[in-house]
Tab-separated table of C-alpha atoms in Angstrom:
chain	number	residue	atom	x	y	z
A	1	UNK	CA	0.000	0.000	0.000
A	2	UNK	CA	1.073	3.376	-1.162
A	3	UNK	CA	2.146	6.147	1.828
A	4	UNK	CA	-0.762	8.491	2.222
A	5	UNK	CA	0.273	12.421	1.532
A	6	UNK	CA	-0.092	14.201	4.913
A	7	UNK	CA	-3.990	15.728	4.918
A	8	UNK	CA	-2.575	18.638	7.128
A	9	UNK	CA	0.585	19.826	5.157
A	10	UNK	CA	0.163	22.497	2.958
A	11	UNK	CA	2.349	22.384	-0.658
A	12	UNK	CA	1.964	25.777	-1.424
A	13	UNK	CA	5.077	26.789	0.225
A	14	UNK	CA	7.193	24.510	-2.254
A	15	UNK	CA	6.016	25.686	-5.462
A	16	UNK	CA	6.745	29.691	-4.234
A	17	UNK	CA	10.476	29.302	-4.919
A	18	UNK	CA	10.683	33.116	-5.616
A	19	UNK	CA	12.080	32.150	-9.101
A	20	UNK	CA	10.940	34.221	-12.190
A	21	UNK	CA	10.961	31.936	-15.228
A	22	UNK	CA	11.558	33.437	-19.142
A	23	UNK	CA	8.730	31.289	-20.407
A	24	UNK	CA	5.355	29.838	-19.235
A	25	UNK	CA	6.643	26.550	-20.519
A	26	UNK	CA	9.562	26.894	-18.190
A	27	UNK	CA	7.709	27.420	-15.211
A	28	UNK	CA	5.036	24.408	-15.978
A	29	UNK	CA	8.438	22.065	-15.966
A	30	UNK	CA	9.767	23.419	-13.273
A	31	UNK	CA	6.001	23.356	-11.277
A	32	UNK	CA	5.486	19.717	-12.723
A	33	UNK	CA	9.219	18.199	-11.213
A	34	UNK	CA	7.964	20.307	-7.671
A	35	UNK	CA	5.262	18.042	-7.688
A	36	UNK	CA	6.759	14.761	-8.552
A	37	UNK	CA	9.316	15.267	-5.749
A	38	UNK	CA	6.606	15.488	-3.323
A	39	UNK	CA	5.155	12.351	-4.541
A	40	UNK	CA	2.126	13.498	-6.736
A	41	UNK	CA	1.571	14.891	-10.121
A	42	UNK	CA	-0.032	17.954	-11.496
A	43	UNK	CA	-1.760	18.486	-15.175
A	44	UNK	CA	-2.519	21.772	-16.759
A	45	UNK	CA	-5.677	23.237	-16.695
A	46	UNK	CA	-7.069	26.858	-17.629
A	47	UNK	CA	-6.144	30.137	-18.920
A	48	UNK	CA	-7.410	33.106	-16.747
A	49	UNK	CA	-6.419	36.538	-17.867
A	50	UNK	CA	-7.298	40.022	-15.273
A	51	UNK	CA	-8.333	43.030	-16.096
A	52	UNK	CA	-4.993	44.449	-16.375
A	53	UNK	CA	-4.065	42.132	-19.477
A	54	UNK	CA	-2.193	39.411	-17.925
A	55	UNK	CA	-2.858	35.810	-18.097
A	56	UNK	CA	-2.113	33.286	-15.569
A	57	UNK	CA	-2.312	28.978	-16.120
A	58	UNK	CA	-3.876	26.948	-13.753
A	59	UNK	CA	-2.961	23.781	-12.744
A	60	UNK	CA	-4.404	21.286	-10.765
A	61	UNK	CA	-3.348	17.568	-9.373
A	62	UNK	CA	-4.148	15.120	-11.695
A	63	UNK	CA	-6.396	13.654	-8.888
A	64	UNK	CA	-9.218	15.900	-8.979
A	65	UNK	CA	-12.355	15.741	-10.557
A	66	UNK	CA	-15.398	17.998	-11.039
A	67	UNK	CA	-18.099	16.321	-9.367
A	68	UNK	CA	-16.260	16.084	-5.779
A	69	UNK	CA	-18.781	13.800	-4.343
A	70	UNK	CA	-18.141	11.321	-6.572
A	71	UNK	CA	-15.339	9.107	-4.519
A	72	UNK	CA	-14.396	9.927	-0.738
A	73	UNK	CA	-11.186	9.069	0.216
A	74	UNK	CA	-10.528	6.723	3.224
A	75	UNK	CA	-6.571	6.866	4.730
A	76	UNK	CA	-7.832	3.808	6.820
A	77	UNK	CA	-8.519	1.513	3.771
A	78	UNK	CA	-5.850	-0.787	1.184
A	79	UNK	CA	-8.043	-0.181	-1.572
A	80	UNK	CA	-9.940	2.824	-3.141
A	81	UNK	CA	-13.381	1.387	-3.713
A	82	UNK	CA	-15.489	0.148	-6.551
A	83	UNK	CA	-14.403	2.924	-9.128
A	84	UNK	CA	-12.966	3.228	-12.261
A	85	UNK	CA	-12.103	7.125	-11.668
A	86	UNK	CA	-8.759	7.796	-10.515
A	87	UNK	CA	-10.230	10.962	-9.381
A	88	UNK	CA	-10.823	11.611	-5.386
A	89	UNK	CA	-11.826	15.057	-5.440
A	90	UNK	CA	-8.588	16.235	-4.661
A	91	UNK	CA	-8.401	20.437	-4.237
A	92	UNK	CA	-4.995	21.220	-4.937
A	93	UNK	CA	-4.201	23.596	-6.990
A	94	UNK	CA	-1.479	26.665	-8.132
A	95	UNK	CA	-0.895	28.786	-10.721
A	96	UNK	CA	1.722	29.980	-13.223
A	97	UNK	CA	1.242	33.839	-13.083
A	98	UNK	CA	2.678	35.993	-15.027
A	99	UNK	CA	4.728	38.714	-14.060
A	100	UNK	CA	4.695	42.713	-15.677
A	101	UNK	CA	8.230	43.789	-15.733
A	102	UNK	CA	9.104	47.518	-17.415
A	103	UNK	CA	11.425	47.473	-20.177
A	104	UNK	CA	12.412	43.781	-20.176
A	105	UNK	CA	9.970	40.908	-21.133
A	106	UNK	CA	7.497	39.728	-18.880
A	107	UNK	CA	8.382	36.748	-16.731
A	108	UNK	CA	6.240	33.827	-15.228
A	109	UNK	CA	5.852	32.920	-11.479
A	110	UNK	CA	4.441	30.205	-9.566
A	111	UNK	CA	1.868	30.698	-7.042
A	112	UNK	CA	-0.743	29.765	-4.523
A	113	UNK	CA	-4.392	29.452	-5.160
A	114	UNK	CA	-7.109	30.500	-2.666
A	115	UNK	CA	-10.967	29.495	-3.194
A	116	UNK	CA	-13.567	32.557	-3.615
A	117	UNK	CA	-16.174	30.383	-2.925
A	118	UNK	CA	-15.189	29.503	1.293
A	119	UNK	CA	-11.603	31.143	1.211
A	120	UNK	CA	-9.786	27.977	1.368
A	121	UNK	CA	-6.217	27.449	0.389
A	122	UNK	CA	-5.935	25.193	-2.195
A	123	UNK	CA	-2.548	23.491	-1.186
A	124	UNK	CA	-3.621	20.348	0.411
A	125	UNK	CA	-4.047	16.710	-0.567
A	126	UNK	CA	-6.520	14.001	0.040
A	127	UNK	CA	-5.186	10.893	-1.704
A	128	UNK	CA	-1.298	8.683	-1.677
A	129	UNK	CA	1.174	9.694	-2.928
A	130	UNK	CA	1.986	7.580	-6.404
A	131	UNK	CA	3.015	4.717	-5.609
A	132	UNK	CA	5.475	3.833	-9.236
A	133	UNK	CA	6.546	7.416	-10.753
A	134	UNK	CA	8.032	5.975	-13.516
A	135	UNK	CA	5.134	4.272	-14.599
A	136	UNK	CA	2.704	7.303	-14.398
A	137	UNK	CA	1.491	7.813	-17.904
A	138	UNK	CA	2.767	11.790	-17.467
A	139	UNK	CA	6.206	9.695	-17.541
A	140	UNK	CA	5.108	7.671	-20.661
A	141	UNK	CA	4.326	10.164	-23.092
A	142	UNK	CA	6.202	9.405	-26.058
A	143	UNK	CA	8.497	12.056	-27.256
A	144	UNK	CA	8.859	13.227	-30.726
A	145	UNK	CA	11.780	11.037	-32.104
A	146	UNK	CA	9.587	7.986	-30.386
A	147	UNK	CA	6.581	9.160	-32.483
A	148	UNK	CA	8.618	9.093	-35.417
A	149	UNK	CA	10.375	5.954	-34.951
A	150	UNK	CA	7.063	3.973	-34.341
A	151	UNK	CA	5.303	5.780	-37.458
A	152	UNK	CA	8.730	4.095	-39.822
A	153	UNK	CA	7.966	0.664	-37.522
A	154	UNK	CA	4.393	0.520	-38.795
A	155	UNK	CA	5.296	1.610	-42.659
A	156	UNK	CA	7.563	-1.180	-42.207
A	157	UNK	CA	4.964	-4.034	-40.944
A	158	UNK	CA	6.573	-4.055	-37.279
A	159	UNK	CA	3.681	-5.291	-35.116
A	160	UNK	CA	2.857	-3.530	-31.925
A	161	UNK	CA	4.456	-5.986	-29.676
A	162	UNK	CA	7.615	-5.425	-31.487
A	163	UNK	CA	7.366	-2.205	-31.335
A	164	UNK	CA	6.834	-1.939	-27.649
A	165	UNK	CA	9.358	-4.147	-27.198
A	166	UNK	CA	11.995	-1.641	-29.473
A	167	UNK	CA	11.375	1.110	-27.839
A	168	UNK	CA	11.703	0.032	-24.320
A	169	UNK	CA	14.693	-1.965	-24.787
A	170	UNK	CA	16.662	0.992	-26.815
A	171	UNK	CA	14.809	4.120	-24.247
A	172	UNK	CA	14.840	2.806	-21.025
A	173	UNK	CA	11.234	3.526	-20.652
A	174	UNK	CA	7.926	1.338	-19.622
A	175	UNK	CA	5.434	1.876	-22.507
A	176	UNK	CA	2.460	-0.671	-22.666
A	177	UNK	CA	1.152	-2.309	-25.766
A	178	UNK	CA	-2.279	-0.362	-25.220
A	179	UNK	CA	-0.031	3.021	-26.036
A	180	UNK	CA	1.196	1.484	-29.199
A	181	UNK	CA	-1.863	0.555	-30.713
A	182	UNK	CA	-3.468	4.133	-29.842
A	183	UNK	CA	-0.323	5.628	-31.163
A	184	UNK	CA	-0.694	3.734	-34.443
A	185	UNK	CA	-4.314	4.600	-34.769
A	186	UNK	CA	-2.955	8.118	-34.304
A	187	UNK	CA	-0.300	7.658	-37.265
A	188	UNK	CA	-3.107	6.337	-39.504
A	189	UNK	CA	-5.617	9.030	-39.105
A	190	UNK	CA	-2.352	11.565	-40.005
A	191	UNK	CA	-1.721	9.360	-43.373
A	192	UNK	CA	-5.086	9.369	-44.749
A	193	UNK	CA	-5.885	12.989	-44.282
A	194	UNK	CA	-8.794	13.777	-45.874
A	195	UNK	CA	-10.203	10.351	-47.024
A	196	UNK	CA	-12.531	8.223	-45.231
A	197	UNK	CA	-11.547	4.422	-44.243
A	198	UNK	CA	-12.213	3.144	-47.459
A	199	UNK	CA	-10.959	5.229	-49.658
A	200	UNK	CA	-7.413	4.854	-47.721
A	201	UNK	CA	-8.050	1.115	-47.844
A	202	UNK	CA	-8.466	0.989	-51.260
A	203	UNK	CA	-5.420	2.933	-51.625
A	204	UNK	CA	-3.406	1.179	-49.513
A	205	UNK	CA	-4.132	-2.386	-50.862
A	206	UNK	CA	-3.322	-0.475	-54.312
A	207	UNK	CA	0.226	0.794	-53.752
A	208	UNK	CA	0.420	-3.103	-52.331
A	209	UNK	CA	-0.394	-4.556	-55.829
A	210	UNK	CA	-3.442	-5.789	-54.753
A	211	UNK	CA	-6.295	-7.103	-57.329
A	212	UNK	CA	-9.483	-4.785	-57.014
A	213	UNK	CA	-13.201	-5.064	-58.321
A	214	UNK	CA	-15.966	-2.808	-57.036
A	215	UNK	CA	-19.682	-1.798	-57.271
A	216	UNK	CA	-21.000	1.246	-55.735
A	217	UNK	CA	-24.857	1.901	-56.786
A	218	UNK	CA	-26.635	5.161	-58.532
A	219	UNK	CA	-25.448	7.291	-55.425
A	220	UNK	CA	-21.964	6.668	-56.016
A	221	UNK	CA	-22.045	4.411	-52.739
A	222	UNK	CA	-20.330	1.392	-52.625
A	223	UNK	CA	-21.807	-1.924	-52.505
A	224	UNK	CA	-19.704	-4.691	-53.427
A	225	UNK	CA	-15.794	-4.866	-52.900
A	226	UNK	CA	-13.696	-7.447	-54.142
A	227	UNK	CA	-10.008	-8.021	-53.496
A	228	UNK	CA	-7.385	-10.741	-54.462
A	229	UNK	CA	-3.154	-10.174	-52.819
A	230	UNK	CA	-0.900	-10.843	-56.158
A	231	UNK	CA	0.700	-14.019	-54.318
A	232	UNK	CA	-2.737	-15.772	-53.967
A	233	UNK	CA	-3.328	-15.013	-57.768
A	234	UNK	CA	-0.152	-16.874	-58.710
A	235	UNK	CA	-1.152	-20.401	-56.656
A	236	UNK	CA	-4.570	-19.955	-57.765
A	237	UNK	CA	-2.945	-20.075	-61.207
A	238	UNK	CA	-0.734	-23.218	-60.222
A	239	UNK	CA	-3.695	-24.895	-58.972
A	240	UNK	CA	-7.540	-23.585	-60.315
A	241	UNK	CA	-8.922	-26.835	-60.067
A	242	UNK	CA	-11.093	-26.674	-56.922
A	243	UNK	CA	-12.737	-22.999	-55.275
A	244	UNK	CA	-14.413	-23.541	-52.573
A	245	UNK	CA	-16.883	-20.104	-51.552
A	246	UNK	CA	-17.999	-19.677	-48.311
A	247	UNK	CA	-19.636	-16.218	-46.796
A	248	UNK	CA	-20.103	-15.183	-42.865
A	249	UNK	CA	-23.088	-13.279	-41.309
A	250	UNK	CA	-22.964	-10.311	-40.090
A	251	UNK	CA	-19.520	-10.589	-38.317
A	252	UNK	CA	-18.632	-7.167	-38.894
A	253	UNK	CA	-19.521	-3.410	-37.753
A	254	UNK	CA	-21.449	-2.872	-40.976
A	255	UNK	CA	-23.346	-6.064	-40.795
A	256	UNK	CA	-22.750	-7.317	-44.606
A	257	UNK	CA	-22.108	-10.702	-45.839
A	258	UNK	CA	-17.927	-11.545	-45.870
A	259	UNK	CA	-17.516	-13.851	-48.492
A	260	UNK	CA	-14.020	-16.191	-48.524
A	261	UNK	CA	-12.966	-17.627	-51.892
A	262	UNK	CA	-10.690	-20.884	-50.653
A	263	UNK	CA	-8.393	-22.847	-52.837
A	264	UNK	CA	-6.780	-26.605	-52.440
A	265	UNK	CA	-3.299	-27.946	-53.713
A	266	UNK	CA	-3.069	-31.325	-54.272
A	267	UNK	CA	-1.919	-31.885	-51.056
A	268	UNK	CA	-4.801	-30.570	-49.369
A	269	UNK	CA	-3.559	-27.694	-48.027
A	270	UNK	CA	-5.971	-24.768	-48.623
A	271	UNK	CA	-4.610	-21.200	-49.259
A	272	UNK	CA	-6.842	-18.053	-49.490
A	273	UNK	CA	-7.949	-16.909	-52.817
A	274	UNK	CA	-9.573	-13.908	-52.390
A	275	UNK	CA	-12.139	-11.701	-49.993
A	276	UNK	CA	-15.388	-10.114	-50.954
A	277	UNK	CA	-17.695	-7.838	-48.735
A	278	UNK	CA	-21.204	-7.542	-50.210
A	279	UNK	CA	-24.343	-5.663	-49.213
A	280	UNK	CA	-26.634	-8.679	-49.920
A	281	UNK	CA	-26.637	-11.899	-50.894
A	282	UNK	CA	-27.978	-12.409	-53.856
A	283	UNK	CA	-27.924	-14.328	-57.149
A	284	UNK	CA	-26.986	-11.049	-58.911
A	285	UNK	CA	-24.405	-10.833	-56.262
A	286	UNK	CA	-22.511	-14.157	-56.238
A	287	UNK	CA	-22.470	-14.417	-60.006
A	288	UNK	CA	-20.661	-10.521	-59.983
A	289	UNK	CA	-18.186	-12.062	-57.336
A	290	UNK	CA	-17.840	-15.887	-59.653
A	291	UNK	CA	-16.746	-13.174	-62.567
A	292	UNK	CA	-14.393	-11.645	-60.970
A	293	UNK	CA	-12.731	-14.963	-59.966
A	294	UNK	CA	-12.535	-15.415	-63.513
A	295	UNK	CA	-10.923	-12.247	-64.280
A	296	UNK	CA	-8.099	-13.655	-61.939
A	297	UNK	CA	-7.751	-16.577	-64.226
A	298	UNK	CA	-7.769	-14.739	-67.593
A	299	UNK	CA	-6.647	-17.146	-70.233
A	300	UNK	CA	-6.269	-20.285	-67.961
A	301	UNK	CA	-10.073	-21.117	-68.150
């Protein structure tokens, strides 16, 4: 069990170093190491400018939450209770103020926060302190040579695992798998830009070579998709003598029919001929997807 932070100590006092930083970015580092030395961590929150024109960033420990109520702290107990919130209500807060100065450039300071509302300084804790720093996902951020290195992993096929595995082993660091697959999603969304999912599918299995047949009705929507990788197309060449077509139900988010296209070698050993997802099974339907296995065989049948 983590060491509770003391309810009656106030952390004001170790944020007010006095120091006047060049740069509001300077003075969140230097606010958010305070903090981790004292065994808790702080996240940024909002911008409040005065009436005189200068702006001050608030910051509060990543342990609060809006609705206070929702998760009372007990020192006495291991465990936090039935929640999934890592939020206990927590009040602590500062801020990075910044500083006029006449005939130099303003500078940033870090200070205390006291409520309007009841007057209460905002410098004390209700929760433990954390219990693994390092593993505190403000610690697991990935930097911006990380990002790039896992964006050339995935253009080269490296799976997340691998990936994970990479960077910790090279970094030092403790990033999960659940980071790498959100990362990758986040890569993804950058490379197709402005097309939707299947437009960049369709492009993607493209610039891979990939065999292509589609339908898309009067509205220019499509309805039938079709797709064959160029190494299936050679073996079904080397052995067209038995297809075998099966088709799924409604195993997907869109709910149409996924139709297989399997092939056998003489050894009986099946390899995958082709996919096809279609909007309804029909007759009009399988004989569009029977002519495009044709079109893979060209002159062979």
């Amino acid at each position: 069990m983590s060491e509770w932070l003391p309810a009656d100590h106030d952390y004001t006092a170790e944020f007010e170093n006095g120091i006047h930083y060049a740069s509001v970015e300077l003075a969140e580092l230097a606010a958010i190491a305070i903090a981790q030395e004292n065994g808790f961590f702080i996240v940024r929150g909002a911008w409040k400018p005065n009436t005189s024109g200068l702006t001050a960033l608030c910051m509060y420990c990543d342990r609060s939450s809006r609705i206070v109520k929702s998760y009372k702290p007990d020192p006495t107990k291991e465990t936090r209770g039935n929640t999934s919130s890592k939020g206990t209500g927590c009040q602590f807060q500062i801020c990075i103020k910044e500083v006029w100065q006449k005939d130099r450039p303003n500078t940033w300071v870090l200070v205390g926060v006291t409520s309007r509302a009841t007057g209460a300084n905002r410098g004390f804790h209700n929760h433990e302190k954390v219990l693994y720093p390092e593993h505190h996902r403000h610690n697991k951020q990935f930097s911006e040579a990380e990002k790039e290195r896992l964006r050339l992993m995935r253009k080269a096929g490296v799976r997340p695992n691998q990936q994970k595995t990479t960077l910790n082993t090279e970094g030092g660091v403790s990033h999960d798998i659940k980071q790498m697959y959100n990362r990758n999603y986040k890569n993804r969304l950058d490379e197709m830009g402005e097309m939707d999912a299947i437009q960049f599918a369709l492009h993607g299995a493209e610039q891979r070579g990939y065999h292509i047949c589609l339908q898309k009705d009067s509205n220019n929507v499509l309805t039938n998709l079709f797709f064959a990788h160029p190494t299936s197309i050679q073996m079904l060449h080397a052995w067209p003598y038995v297809i075998i077509i099966d088709s799924t139900y409604k195993t997907n988010r869109y709910g149409w029919p996924w139709v297989e296209i399997i092939g056998v070698t003489p050894v009986k050993k099946n390899f995958n001929i082709a996919c096809a997802l279609i909007k309804q099974e029909t007759k009009e339907t399988y004989e569009w997807v029977l002519r495009c296995i044709k079109g893979l065989l060209g002159d062979t049948v």
